[in-house]
CSV table of C-alpha atoms in Angstrom, one decimal:
chain,number,residue,atom,x,y,z
Z,1226,MET,CA,-54.2,-11.6,-66.4
Z,1227,ARG,CA,-55.0,-14.2,-63.8
Z,1228,VAL,CA,-52.2,-15.1,-61.4
Z,1229,ASN,CA,-51.8,-17.2,-58.3
Z,1230,VAL,CA,-50.5,-15.9,-55.0
Z,1231,TYR,CA,-49.5,-18.4,-52.3
Z,1232,PHE,CA,-50.2,-17.8,-48.6
Z,1233,THR,CA,-49.5,-20.0,-45.7
Z,1234,ASP,CA,-52.3,-22.2,-44.4
Z,1235,ASN,CA,-51.9,-21.9,-40.7
Z,1236,GLU,CA,-53.8,-25.1,-39.8
Z,1237,ARG,CA,-51.8,-27.2,-42.3
Z,1238,LEU,CA,-48.6,-25.8,-40.9
Z,1239,ILE,CA,-49.5,-26.6,-37.3
Z,1240,ASN,CA,-50.6,-30.2,-38.3
Z,1241,GLY,CA,-47.5,-30.7,-40.5
Z,1242,GLU,CA,-49.6,-31.3,-43.6
Z,1243,LEU,CA,-47.7,-30.5,-46.9
Z,1244,PRO,CA,-48.0,-28.4,-48.8
Z,1245,TYR,CA,-48.2,-25.5,-46.3
Z,1246,GLU,CA,-48.8,-22.9,-49.0
Z,1247,VAL,CA,-52.2,-22.5,-50.7
Z,1248,PRO,CA,-52.9,-20.5,-53.8
Z,1249,VAL,CA,-55.5,-17.8,-54.2
Z,1250,THR,CA,-56.5,-15.9,-57.3
Z,1251,ARG,CA,-55.5,-12.4,-58.2
Z,1252,PHE,CA,-55.7,-10.3,-61.4
Z,1253,ALA,CA,-52.9,-8.1,-62.8
Z,1254,PRO,CA,-52.6,-6.0,-65.9
Z,1255,SER,CA,-51.1,-7.8,-68.8
Z,1256,SER,CA,-48.6,-5.0,-69.4
Z,1257,GLN,CA,-47.2,-5.4,-65.9
Z,1258,ASN,CA,-44.3,-7.6,-64.9
Z,1259,LEU,CA,-46.1,-10.7,-63.6
Z,1260,VAL,CA,-43.3,-11.7,-61.2
Z,1261,GLY,CA,-43.5,-8.2,-59.6
Z,1262,ALA,CA,-47.3,-8.3,-59.6
Z,1263,VAL,CA,-47.2,-11.5,-57.6
Z,1264,LEU,CA,-44.8,-10.0,-55.1
Z,1265,ASN,CA,-46.9,-7.0,-54.7
Z,1266,GLU,CA,-50.0,-9.1,-54.0
Z,1267,PHE,CA,-48.1,-11.3,-51.6
Z,1268,PHE,CA,-47.1,-8.4,-49.4
Z,1269,ARG,CA,-50.6,-7.0,-49.4
Z,1270,GLY,CA,-51.6,-10.2,-47.6
Z,1271,PRO,CA,-54.7,-12.3,-47.7
Z,1272,SER,CA,-58.2,-10.7,-47.8
Z,1273,ASP,CA,-60.5,-10.9,-44.8
Z,1274,VAL,CA,-62.3,-13.9,-46.3
Z,1275,GLU,CA,-59.0,-15.6,-46.9
Z,1276,ARG,CA,-57.9,-14.9,-43.3
Z,1277,ASN,CA,-61.1,-16.4,-42.0
Z,1278,ALA,CA,-60.3,-19.5,-44.0
Z,1279,GLY,CA,-57.0,-19.9,-42.1
Z,1280,LEU,CA,-54.6,-18.2,-44.5
Z,1281,THR,CA,-51.8,-16.1,-43.0
Z,1282,LEU,CA,-48.9,-14.0,-44.1
Z,1283,VAL,CA,-45.5,-14.9,-42.6
Z,1284,LEU,CA,-43.1,-11.9,-42.8
Z,1285,ASN,CA,-40.4,-12.3,-40.2
Z,1286,GLY,CA,-40.2,-8.5,-39.7
Z,1287,PHE,CA,-40.0,-7.6,-43.4
Z,1288,THR,CA,-42.5,-5.1,-44.9
Z,1289,GLY,CA,-41.9,-5.4,-48.6
Z,1290,TYR,CA,-39.1,-5.4,-51.2
Z,1291,SER,CA,-37.0,-2.6,-52.7
Z,1292,ARG,CA,-35.7,-4.3,-55.8
Z,1293,LEU,CA,-36.4,-7.4,-58.0
Z,1294,GLU,CA,-33.7,-8.6,-60.4
Z,1295,TYR,CA,-33.7,-11.6,-62.8
Z,1296,ALA,CA,-30.7,-13.0,-64.6
Z,1297,ASP,CA,-29.8,-16.4,-65.9
Z,1298,GLY,CA,-32.7,-18.1,-64.3
Z,1299,VAL,CA,-32.0,-16.6,-60.9
Z,1300,ALA,CA,-34.5,-14.2,-59.2
Z,1301,HIS,CA,-32.9,-11.8,-56.7
Z,1302,VAL,CA,-35.3,-10.2,-54.2
Z,1303,TYR,CA,-34.1,-7.4,-51.9
Z,1304,LEU,CA,-36.4,-7.1,-48.9
Z,1305,THR,CA,-37.1,-4.1,-46.7
Z,1306,GLY,CA,-37.9,-3.9,-43.0
Z,1307,ASN,CA,-36.2,-5.4,-40.0
Z,1308,CYS,CA,-35.4,-9.1,-40.3
Z,1309,GLN,CA,-36.4,-11.1,-37.2
Z,1310,SER,CA,-36.1,-14.8,-36.6
Z,1311,ASN,CA,-39.2,-16.6,-35.4
Z,1312,GLY,CA,-37.3,-19.5,-33.9
Z,1313,THR,CA,-38.6,-22.0,-36.4
Z,1314,LEU,CA,-37.4,-23.4,-39.8
Z,1315,TYR,CA,-40.5,-22.0,-41.5
Z,1316,THR,CA,-39.9,-18.5,-42.6
Z,1317,ILE,CA,-40.9,-16.0,-45.2
Z,1318,ALA,CA,-38.4,-17.7,-47.6
Z,1319,ARG,CA,-40.8,-20.6,-48.1
Z,1320,PRO,CA,-43.9,-18.8,-49.5
Z,1321,LEU,CA,-41.7,-16.3,-51.4
Z,1322,THR,CA,-39.8,-19.2,-53.1
Z,1323,VAL,CA,-43.1,-20.9,-54.0
Z,1324,ASN,CA,-44.6,-17.7,-55.4
Z,1325,LEU,CA,-41.6,-17.0,-57.7
Z,1326,LYS,CA,-40.9,-20.6,-58.8
Z,1327,GLN,CA,-44.4,-20.9,-60.3
Z,1328,PHE,CA,-42.9,-19.2,-63.3
Z,1329,PRO,CA,-40.9,-21.7,-65.4
Z,1330,ASP,CA,-38.0,-19.2,-66.1
Z,1331,VAL,CA,-37.2,-18.9,-62.4
Z,1332,GLN,CA,-35.0,-21.7,-61.4
Z,1333,PHE,CA,-33.5,-20.3,-58.2
Z,1334,VAL,CA,-34.5,-17.6,-55.7
Z,1335,LYS,CA,-32.1,-15.5,-53.7
Z,1336,ILE,CA,-33.6,-13.5,-50.8
Z,1337,TYR,CA,-31.6,-10.6,-49.4
Z,1338,ASP,CA,-32.2,-8.9,-46.0
Z,1339,GLN,CA,-32.4,-5.1,-45.5
Z,1340,TYR,CA,-28.6,-4.8,-45.6
Z,1341,GLY,CA,-28.3,-6.6,-48.9
Z,1342,ASP,CA,-26.9,-9.8,-47.4
Z,1343,THR,CA,-27.7,-13.5,-48.3
Z,1344,ARG,CA,-26.0,-16.7,-47.4
Z,1345,GLU,CA,-25.0,-17.9,-51.0
Z,1346,PRO,CA,-25.0,-14.8,-53.3
Z,1347,ALA,CA,-23.0,-16.4,-56.1
Z,1348,ALA,CA,-23.8,-20.1,-56.2
Z,1349,ARG,CA,-26.7,-21.4,-58.3
Z,1350,VAL,CA,-28.8,-22.4,-55.4
Z,1351,ASP,CA,-31.7,-21.0,-53.4
Z,1352,SER,CA,-30.3,-18.6,-50.8
Z,1353,THR,CA,-31.7,-16.9,-47.7
Z,1354,PRO,CA,-30.3,-14.3,-45.2
Z,1355,ILE,CA,-28.7,-15.6,-42.1
Z,1356,CYS,CA,-31.0,-13.6,-39.9
Z,1357,LEU,CA,-33.8,-16.1,-40.7
Z,1358,ASP,CA,-32.0,-18.9,-38.9
Z,1359,PRO,CA,-33.8,-20.2,-35.8
Z,1360,LEU,CA,-30.8,-19.6,-33.5
Z,1361,PHE,CA,-29.9,-16.2,-35.0
Z,1362,THR,CA,-29.5,-13.4,-32.4
Z,1363,PRO,CA,-29.2,-9.8,-33.6
Z,1364,SER,CA,-26.1,-7.9,-32.7
Z,1365,ALA,CA,-26.0,-5.5,-29.7
Z,1366,THR,CA,-25.3,-2.5,-32.0
Z,1367,PRO,CA,-28.8,-1.1,-32.0
Z,1368,THR,CA,-28.9,-0.9,-28.2
Z,1369,LEU,CA,-25.9,1.4,-28.1
Z,1370,THR,CA,-27.7,4.2,-30.0
Z,1371,PRO,CA,-30.3,5.0,-27.3
Z,1372,THR,CA,-27.7,4.7,-24.6
Z,1373,ASN,CA,-25.5,7.4,-26.0
Z,1374,THR,CA,-28.4,9.6,-26.7
Z,1375,LEU,CA,-29.6,9.6,-23.1
Z,1376,THR,CA,-26.1,10.1,-21.8
Z,1377,PHE,CA,-25.2,13.3,-23.6
Z,1378,THR,CA,-28.7,15.0,-23.5
Z,1379,PRO,CA,-29.1,15.6,-19.8
Z,1380,THR,CA,-25.4,16.4,-19.2
Z,1381,PHE,CA,-25.3,19.5,-21.4
Z,1382,THR,CA,-28.8,20.8,-20.3
Z,1383,PRO,CA,-28.0,21.6,-16.6
Z,1384,THR,CA,-24.6,23.0,-17.5
Z,1385,SER,CA,-25.9,25.8,-19.7
Z,1386,THR,CA,-28.8,26.7,-17.3
Z,1387,PRO,CA,-26.9,28.4,-14.4
Z,1388,THR,CA,-24.9,30.6,-16.8
Z,1389,PRO,CA,-27.5,33.4,-17.1
Z,1390,THR,CA,-28.1,33.4,-13.3
Z,1391,PRO,CA,-25.3,35.8,-12.3
Z,1392,SER,CA,-26.3,38.2,-15.0
Z,1393,ALA,CA,-29.6,38.6,-13.3
Z,1394,THR,CA,-27.8,39.5,-10.0
Z,1395,LEU,CA,-26.1,42.5,-11.6
Z,1396,THR,CA,-29.5,44.1,-12.6
Z,1397,PRO,CA,-30.9,44.6,-9.0
Z,1398,SER,CA,-27.5,45.8,-7.6
Z,1399,GLN,CA,-27.5,48.8,-9.9
Z,1400,THR,CA,-31.2,49.5,-9.3
Z,1401,PRO,CA,-31.0,50.6,-5.6
Z,1402,THR,CA,-28.0,52.8,-6.4
Z,1403,GLN,CA,-30.1,55.0,-8.6
Z,1404,THR,CA,-33.0,54.8,-6.1
Z,1405,ALA,CA,-31.0,56.9,-3.6
Z,1406,THR,CA,-31.4,60.0,-5.8
Z,1407,PRO,CA,-35.1,60.5,-5.0
Z,1408,THR,CA,-34.2,60.2,-1.2
Z,1409,GLN,CA,-32.4,63.6,-1.3
Z,1410,THR,CA,-35.4,65.3,-3.0
Z,1411,PRO,CA,-37.9,64.9,-0.1
Z,1412,SER,CA,-35.3,65.7,2.6
Z,1413,ASN,CA,-34.6,69.2,1.2
Z,1414,THR,CA,-38.2,70.0,0.2
Z,1415,PRO,CA,-40.0,69.7,3.6
Z,1416,THR,CA,-37.0,71.5,5.4
Z,1417,ARG,CA,-37.3,74.8,3.5
Z,1418,THR,CA,-41.0,75.0,3.0
Z,1419,PRO,CA,-42.4,74.8,6.5
Z,1420,SER,CA,-39.6,76.8,8.2
Z,1421,ASN,CA,-40.3,80.0,6.2
Z,1422,THR,CA,-44.1,79.7,6.4
Z,1423,PRO,CA,-44.6,79.9,10.2
Z,1424,THR,CA,-41.9,82.6,10.6
Z,1425,PHE,CA,-43.8,85.3,8.7
Z,1426,THR,CA,-47.4,84.4,9.3
Z,1427,PRO,CA,-48.3,83.7,13.0
Z,1428,THR,CA,-45.2,84.7,15.0
Z,1429,ARG,CA,-44.1,88.0,13.6
Z,1430,THR,CA,-47.5,89.6,13.4
Z,1431,PRO,CA,-48.2,89.9,17.1
Z,1432,SER,CA,-44.5,90.6,17.8
Z,1433,ASN,CA,-44.7,93.7,15.7
Z,1434,THR,CA,-46.2,95.5,18.6
Z,1435,PRO,CA,-43.4,98.0,18.4
Z,1436,THR,CA,-45.5,99.5,15.7
Z,1437,LYS,CA,-47.2,101.2,18.6
Z,1438,THR,CA,-43.8,102.7,19.5
Z,1439,PHE,CA,-43.7,104.5,16.2
Z,1440,THR,CA,-47.4,105.4,16.3
Z,1441,PRO,CA,-47.4,107.5,19.5
Z,1442,THR,CA,-44.1,109.2,18.3
Z,1443,GLN,CA,-46.0,110.6,15.3
Z,1444,THR,CA,-49.3,110.7,17.2
Z,1445,PRO,CA,-49.1,114.5,18.1
Z,1446,SER,CA,-49.8,115.3,14.5
Z,1447,LEU,CA,-52.5,112.6,14.1
Z,1448,THR,CA,-53.9,112.3,17.6
Z,1449,PRO,CA,-57.5,111.2,17.2
Z,1450,THR,CA,-57.0,108.6,14.6
Z,1451,ALA,CA,-53.8,106.7,15.6
Z,1452,THR,CA,-54.4,106.5,19.4
Z,1453,ALA,CA,-57.9,105.1,19.3
Z,1454,THR,CA,-57.4,102.4,16.6
Z,1455,PRO,CA,-54.5,100.1,18.0
Z,1456,SER,CA,-55.6,100.2,21.6
Z,1457,GLN,CA,-59.1,98.7,20.9
Z,1458,THR,CA,-57.7,96.2,18.4
Z,1459,PHE,CA,-55.7,94.4,21.1
């Protein structure tokens, strides 16, 4: 089915020429809720051609809607996003109300912010959230969240860091204690090995000249052999 979707004509709004909202044509399945179909097309925004023609989408920080309810001629629209005042009386409430009231059954439109709040929830009148007022200033509650996050994060990080440091000190203190064991091994090894080697090889061989003493004692039996051999050797 053919439906109309209203967007804001920026030039007419600047010049103060009513009506500020201009309809464009959209098509929706006949089985679909037509009121919901118009809302869906509205939040999709104007096409490139329509933007070039001066049409714009006024959102005030809202990004869509989460629920649409209709009862006793009143349409309740619950918006999603982050409501922001633009400092003017012209807000998203104007084009939304025009879009919904094109249907004869909708007599009043109540628009709710992301918290489900609106100024006149029970009265049979159009109602908008307070956050759309030109002089509305948001509460300071959101700024407390990053402040607390930054305060606790760096405090605990350096406290836990020096804890493993003393455990690293115990490791090298035990290492040199065990290193002293190989120090005793080389001290005993060179002392015993060289002291026995020179004692038997070079020194005692020439000092065994008393062998000559025993040789001449037995020489009378072996005179030619024993006497000539040691005297020529030296």
